[in-house]
Tab-separated table of C-alpha atoms in Angstrom:
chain	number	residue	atom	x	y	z
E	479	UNK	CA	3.994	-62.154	-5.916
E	480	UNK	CA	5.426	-59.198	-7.802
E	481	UNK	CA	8.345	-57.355	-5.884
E	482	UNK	CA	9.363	-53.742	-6.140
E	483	UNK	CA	12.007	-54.684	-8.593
E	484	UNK	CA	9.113	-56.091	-10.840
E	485	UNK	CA	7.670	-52.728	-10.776
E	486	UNK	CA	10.461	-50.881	-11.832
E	487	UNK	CA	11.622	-53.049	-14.500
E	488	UNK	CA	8.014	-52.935	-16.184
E	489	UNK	CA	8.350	-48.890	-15.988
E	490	UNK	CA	11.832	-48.832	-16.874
E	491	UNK	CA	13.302	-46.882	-13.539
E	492	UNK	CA	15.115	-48.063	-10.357
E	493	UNK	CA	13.964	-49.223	-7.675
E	494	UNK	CA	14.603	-46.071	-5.512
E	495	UNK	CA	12.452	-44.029	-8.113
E	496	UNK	CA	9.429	-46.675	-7.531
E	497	UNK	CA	10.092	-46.375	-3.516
E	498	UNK	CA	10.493	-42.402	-3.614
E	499	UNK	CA	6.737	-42.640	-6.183
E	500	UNK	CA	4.974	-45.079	-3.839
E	501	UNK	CA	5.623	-42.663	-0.918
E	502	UNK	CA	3.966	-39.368	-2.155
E	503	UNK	CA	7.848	-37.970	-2.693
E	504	UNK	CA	7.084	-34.560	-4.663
E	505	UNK	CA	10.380	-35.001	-6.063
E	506	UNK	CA	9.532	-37.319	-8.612
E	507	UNK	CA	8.856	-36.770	-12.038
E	508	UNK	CA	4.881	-36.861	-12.817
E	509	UNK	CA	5.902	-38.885	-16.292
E	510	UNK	CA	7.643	-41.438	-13.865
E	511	UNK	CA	5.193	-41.694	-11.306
E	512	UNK	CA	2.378	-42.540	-14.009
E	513	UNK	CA	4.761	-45.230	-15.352
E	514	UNK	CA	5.206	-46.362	-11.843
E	515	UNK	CA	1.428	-46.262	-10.686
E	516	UNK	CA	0.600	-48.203	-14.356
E	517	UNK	CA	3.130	-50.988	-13.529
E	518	UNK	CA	1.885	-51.200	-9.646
E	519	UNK	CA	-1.667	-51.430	-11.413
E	520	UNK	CA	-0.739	-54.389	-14.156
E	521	UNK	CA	1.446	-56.655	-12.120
E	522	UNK	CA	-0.795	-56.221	-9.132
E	523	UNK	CA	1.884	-55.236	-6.125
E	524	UNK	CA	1.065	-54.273	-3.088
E	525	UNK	CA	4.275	-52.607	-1.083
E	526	UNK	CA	4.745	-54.660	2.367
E	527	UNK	CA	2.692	-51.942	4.525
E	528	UNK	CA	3.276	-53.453	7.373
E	529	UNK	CA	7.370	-53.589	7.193
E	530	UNK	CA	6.871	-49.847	6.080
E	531	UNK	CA	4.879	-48.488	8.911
E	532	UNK	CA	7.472	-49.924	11.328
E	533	UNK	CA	10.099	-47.730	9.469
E	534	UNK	CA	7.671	-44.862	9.922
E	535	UNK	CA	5.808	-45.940	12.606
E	536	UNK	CA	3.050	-45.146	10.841
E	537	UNK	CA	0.092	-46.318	8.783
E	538	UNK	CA	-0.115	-46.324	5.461
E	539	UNK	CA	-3.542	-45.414	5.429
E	540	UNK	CA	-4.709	-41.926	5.060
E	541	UNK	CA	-8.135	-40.631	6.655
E	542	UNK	CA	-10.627	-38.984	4.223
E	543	UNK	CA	-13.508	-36.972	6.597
E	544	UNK	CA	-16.096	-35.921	4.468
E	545	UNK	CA	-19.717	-33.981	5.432
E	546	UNK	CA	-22.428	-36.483	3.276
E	547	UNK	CA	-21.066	-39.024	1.296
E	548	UNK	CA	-24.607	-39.423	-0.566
E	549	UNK	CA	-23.600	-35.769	-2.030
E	550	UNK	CA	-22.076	-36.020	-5.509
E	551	UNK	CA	-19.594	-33.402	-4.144
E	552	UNK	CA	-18.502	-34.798	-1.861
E	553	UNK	CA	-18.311	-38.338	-3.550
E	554	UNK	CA	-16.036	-36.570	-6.340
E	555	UNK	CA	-13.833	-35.011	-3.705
E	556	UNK	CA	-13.215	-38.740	-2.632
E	557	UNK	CA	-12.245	-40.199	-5.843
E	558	UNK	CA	-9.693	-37.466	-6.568
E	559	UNK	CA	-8.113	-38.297	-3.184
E	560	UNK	CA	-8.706	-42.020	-3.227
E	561	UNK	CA	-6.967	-41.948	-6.805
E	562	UNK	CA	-4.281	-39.788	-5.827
E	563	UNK	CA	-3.324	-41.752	-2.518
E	564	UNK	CA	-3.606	-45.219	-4.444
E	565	UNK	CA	-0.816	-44.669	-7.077
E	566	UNK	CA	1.282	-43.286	-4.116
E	567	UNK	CA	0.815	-46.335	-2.584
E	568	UNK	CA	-1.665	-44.986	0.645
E	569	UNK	CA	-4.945	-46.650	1.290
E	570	UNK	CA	-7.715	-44.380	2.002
E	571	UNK	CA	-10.198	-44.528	4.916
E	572	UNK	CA	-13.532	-43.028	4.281
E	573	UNK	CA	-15.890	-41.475	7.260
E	574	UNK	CA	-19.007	-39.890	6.933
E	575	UNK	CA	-19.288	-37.227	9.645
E	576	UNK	CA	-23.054	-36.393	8.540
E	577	UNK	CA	-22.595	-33.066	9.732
E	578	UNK	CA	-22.355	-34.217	13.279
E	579	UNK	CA	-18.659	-32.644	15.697
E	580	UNK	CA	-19.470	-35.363	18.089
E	581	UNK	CA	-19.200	-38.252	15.036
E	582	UNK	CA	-16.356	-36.243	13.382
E	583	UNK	CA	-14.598	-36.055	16.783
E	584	UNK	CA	-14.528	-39.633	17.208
E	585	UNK	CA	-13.413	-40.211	13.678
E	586	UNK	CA	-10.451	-37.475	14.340
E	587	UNK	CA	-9.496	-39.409	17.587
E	588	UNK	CA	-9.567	-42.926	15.941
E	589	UNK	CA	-7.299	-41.435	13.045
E	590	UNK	CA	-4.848	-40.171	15.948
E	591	UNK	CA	-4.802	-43.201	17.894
E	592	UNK	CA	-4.009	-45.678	15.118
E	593	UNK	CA	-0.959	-43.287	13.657
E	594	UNK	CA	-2.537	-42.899	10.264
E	595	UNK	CA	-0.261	-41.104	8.206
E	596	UNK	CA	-2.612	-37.928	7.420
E	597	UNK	CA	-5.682	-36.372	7.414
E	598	UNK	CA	-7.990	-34.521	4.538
E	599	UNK	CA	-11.071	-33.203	6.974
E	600	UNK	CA	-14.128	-31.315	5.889
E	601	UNK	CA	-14.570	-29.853	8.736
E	602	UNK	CA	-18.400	-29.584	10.488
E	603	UNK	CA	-17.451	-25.717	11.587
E	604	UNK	CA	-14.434	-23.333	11.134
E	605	UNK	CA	-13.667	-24.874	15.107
E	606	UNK	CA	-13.978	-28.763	14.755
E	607	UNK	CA	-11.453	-29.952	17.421
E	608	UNK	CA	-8.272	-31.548	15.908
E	609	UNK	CA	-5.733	-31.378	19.030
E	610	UNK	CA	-5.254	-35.503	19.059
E	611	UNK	CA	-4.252	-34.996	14.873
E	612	UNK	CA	-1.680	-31.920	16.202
E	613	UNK	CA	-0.786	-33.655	19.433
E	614	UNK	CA	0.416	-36.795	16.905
E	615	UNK	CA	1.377	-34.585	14.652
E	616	UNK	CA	-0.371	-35.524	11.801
E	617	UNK	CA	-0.690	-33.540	8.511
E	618	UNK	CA	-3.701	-32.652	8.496
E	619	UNK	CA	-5.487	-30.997	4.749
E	620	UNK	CA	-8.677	-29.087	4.535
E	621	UNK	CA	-10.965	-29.457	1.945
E	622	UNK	CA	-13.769	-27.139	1.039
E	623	UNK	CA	-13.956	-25.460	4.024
E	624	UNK	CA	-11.594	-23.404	6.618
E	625	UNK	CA	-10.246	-24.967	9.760
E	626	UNK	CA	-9.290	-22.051	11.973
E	627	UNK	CA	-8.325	-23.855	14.873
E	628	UNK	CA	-5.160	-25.637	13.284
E	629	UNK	CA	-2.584	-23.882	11.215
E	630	UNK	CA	-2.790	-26.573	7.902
E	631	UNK	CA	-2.438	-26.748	4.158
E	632	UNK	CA	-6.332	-25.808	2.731
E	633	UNK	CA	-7.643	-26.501	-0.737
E	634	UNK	CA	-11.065	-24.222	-1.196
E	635	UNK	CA	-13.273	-22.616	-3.948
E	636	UNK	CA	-13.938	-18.892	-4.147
E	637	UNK	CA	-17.794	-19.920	-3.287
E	638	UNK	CA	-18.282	-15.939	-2.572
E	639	UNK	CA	-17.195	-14.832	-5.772
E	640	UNK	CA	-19.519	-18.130	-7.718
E	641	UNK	CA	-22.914	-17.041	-5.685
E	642	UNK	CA	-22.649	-13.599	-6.481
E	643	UNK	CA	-21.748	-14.569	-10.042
E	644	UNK	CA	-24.832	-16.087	-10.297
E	645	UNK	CA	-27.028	-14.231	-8.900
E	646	UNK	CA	-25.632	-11.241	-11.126
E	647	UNK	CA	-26.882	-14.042	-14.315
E	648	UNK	CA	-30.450	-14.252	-12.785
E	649	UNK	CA	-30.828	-10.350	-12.536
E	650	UNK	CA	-29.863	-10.275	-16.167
E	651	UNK	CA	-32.773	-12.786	-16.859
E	652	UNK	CA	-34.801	-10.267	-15.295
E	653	UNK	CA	-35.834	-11.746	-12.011
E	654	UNK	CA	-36.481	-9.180	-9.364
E	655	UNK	CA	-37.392	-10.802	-5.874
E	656	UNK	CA	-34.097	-13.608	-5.974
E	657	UNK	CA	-34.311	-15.407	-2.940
E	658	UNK	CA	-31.645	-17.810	-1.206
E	659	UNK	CA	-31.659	-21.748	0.343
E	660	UNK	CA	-28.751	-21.285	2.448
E	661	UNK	CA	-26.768	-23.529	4.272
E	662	UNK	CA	-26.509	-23.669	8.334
E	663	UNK	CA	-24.551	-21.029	10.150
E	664	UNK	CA	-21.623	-21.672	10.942
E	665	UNK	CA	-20.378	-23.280	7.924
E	666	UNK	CA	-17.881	-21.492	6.277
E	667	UNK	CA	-19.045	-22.416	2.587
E	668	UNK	CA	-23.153	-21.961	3.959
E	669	UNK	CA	-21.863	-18.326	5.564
E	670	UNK	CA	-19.701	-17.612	1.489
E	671	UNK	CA	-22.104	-18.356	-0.567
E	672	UNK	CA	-24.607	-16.136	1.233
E	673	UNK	CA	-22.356	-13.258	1.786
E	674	UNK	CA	-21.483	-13.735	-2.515
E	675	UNK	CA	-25.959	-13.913	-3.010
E	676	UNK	CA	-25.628	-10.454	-0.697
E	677	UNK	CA	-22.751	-9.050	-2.962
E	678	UNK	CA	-24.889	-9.796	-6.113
E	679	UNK	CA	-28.021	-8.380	-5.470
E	680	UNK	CA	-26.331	-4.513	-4.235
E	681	UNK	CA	-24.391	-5.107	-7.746
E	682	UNK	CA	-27.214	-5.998	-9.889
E	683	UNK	CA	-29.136	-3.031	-7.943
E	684	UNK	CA	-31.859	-5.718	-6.535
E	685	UNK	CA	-33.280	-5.193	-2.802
E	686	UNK	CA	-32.238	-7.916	0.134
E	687	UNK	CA	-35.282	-8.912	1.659
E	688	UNK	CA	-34.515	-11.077	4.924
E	689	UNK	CA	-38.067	-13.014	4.384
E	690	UNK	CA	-36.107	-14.005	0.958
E	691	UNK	CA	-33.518	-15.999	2.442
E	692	UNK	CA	-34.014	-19.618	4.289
E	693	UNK	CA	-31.127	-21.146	6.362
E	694	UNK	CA	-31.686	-24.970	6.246
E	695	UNK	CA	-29.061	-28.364	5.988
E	696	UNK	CA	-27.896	-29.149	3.256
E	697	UNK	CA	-29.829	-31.947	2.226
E	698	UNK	CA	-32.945	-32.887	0.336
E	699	UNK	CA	-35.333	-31.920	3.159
E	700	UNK	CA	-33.915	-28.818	4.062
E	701	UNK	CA	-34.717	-27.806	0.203
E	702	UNK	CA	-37.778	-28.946	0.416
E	703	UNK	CA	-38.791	-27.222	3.856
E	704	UNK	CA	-37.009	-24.046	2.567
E	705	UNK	CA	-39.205	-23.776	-0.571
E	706	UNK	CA	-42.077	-24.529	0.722
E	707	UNK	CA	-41.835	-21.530	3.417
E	708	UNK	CA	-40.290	-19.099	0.338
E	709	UNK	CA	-43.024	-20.316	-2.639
E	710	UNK	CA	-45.320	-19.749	0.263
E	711	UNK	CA	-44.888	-16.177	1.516
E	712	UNK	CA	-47.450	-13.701	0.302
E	713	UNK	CA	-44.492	-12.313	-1.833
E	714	UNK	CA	-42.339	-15.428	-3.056
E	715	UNK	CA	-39.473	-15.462	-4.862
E	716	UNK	CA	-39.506	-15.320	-8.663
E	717	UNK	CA	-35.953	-17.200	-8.640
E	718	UNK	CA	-33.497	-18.278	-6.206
E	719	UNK	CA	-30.181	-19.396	-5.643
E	720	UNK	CA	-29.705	-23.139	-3.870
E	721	UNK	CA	-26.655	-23.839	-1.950
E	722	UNK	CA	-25.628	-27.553	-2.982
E	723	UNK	CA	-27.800	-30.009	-5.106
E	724	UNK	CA	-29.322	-32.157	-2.994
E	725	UNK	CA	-31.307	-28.951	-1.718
E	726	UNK	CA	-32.199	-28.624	-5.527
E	727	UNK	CA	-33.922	-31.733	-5.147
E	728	UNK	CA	-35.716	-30.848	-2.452
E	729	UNK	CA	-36.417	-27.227	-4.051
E	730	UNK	CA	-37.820	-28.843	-7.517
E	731	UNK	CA	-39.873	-31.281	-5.639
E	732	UNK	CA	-41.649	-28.145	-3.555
E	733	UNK	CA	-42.207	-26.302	-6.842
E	734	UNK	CA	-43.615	-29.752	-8.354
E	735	UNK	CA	-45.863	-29.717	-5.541
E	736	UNK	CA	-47.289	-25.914	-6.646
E	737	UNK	CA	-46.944	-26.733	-10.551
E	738	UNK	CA	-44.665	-24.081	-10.809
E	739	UNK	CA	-41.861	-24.672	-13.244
E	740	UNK	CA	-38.265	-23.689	-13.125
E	741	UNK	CA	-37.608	-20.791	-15.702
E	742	UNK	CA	-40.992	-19.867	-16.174
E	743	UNK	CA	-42.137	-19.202	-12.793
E	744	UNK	CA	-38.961	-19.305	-10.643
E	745	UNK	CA	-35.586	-18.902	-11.741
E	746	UNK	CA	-33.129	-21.417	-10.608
E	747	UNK	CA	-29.506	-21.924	-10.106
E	748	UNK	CA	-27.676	-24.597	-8.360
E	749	UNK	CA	-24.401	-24.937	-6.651
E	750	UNK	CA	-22.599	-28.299	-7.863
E	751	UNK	CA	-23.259	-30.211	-11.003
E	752	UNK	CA	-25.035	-33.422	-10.232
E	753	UNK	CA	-25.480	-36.311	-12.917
E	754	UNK	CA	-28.834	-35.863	-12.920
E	755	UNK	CA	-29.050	-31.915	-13.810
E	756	UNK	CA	-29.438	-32.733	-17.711
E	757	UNK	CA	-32.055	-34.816	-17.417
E	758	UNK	CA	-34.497	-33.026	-15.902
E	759	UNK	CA	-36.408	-30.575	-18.440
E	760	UNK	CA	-35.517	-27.649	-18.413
E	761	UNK	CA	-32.001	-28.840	-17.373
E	762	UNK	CA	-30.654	-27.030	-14.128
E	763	UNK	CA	-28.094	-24.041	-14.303
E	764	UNK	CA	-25.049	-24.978	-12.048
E	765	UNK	CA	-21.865	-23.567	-10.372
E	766	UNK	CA	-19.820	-26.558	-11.100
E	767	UNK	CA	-16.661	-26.666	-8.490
E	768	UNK	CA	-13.722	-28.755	-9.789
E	769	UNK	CA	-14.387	-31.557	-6.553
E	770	UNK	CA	-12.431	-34.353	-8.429
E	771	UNK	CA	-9.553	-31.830	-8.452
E	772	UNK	CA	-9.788	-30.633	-5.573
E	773	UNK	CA	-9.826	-34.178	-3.835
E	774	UNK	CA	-6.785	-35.048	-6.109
E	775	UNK	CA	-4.557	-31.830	-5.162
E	776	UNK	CA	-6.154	-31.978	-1.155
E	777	UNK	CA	-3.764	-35.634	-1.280
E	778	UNK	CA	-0.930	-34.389	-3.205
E	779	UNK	CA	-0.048	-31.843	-0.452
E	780	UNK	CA	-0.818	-34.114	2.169
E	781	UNK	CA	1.471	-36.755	0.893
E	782	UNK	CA	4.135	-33.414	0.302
E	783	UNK	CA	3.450	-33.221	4.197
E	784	UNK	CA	3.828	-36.947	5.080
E	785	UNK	CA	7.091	-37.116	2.995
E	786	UNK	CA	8.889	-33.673	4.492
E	787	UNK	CA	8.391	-33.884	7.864
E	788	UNK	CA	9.473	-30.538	8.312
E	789	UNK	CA	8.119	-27.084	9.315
E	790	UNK	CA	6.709	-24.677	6.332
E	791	UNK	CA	4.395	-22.570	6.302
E	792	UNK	CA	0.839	-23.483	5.543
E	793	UNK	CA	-0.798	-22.978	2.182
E	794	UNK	CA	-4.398	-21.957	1.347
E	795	UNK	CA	-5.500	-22.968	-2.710
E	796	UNK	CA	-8.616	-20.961	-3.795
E	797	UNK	CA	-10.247	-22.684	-6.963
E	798	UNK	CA	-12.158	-21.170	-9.062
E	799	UNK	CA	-15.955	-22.620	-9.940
E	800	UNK	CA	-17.632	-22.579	-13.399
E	801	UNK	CA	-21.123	-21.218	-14.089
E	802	UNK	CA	-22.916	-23.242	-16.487
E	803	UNK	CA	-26.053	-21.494	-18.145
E	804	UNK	CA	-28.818	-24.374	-18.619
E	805	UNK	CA	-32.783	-24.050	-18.987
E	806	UNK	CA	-33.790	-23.283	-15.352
E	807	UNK	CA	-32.395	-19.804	-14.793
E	808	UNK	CA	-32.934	-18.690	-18.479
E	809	UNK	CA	-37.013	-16.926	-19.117
């Protein structure tokens, strides 16, 4: 079996530099910790976890709470973190709260009582209960959305600032009646992204029209119920914003149903790039958020917190997303 000193002969540092790398210290250069994390990777070591969490008395397993794991997203938040915590050394734990407080509750409490060594949470609401994390005192990271019931470190996009973005684009196109799939209430993202599609339309000079506007989950079959009551109102929408893409499947397979094509007969723009948007014809316009990175720099501060120990103030990161202009938004 290869030993620590293995490692740190193959990547040419000491020993203490390999220990301080494998533990998420933010003290080490990021040169030496991807010599480090390459040498871990070819000899194969695995750092004695359990001789470790006695020092600690912790696990060295950090718990990754996510809203839909089937959502590209969210599956690209994951990597980022899961890639970030494996060349420190940290396992990560994946649950799949489906949307649910109860199931992310549980999840929360199991990460509490087995002393994992942090938590990155997308939280259900802006009040998901995380006392046993805090009573443990365990770092806890937010991802996506806001957690205002627990003072911690927060990595977020400016999801206002992308939805009004784009609907300004489909107003240039010269749609009129833009309508909006919005998430559920409640959801800090869901309650962003319409308050950005409100902030666009009194900038582009376009009229809010409540019947315009359809609140659903953010899945597949909330798209699909949402278009079908919009495309289906005696004066639908000639294009419409969709809050995450597996509502844009949902929303493409209502139109399908009508024979109404994106572009043509309803504008379309997407949040989230999904490996399917360039293979559908026309492709789909997308806010693309930069999840891998946000997944990667969610773990870096919550290693930063695992390592410190100490008091600091709590940081918010705001991310900007990218509006890419495809075939489904363009006349």
């Amino acid at each position: 079996m290869a030993t620590i000193s293995d490692v740190a002969a193959l990547a040419g540092v000491s020993t203490a530099t390999v220990s301080r790398a494998l533990n998420g210290k933010s003290t080490v250069d990021p040169v030496l910790a991807e010599r480090v994390a390459r040498a871990v990777t070819e000899l194969g070591y695995t750092p004695n976890g359990l001789a470790r969490s006695l020092r600690r008395r912790e696990t060295a397993v950090l718990a990754l709470i996510i809203s839909d794991v089937e959502n590209p997203f969210f599956t690209a938040i994951a990597r980022g973190a899961e890639d970030t915590a494996q060349a420190a050394g940290f396992s990560v734990m994946l649950c799949n709260s489906d949307e649910n407080a109860a199931k992310e509750h549980r999840y929360v409490e199991v990460a509490a009582q087995e002393r994992l060594a942090g938590v990155i949470l997308s939280p259900t609401t802006g009040d998901s209960d995380v006392r046993p994390l805090t009573a443990h005192r365990t770092p806890i990271v937010t991802v996506d959305r806001r957690l205002g019931s627990a003072d911690c470190d927060a990595v977020l996009v400016n999801s206002r600032a992308a939805a009004c973005e784009a609907v300004l684009h489909l107003a240039a196109q010269g749609y009129e009646r833009i309508g909006c799939v919005a998430g559920p209430p409640g959801i800090t993202t869901a309650d962003d992204r319409l308050d950005g599609y409100r902030d666009g339309l009194r900038t582009a000079g376009r009229k809010y029209f409540a019947n315009l506007v359809h609140r659903c989950e953010f899945r597949d079959i909330g798209g699909h119920e949402a278009a079908t009551r919009l495309l289906t109102d005696p004066e639908p929408p000639d294009a419409l914003l969709v809050s995450s893409s597996p509502m844009s499947v949902g929303v493409l397979r209502a139109m399908a149903e009508r024979g109404l094509r994106s572009g043509r007969d309803v504008g379309i723009v997407s949040f989230d790039e999904a490996p399917w948007a360039t293979l559908i014809s026309p492709a789909l316009t997308v806010v693309a958020q930069p999840a891998h990175a946000m997944g990667q720099l969610a773990a870096r501060l919550l290693l930063d917190r695992i390592g410190e120990r100490g008091a600091r103030p709590a940081t918010t990161t705001t991310l900007s997303a990218q509006l890419i202009v495809r075939g489904s938004s363009t006349r």
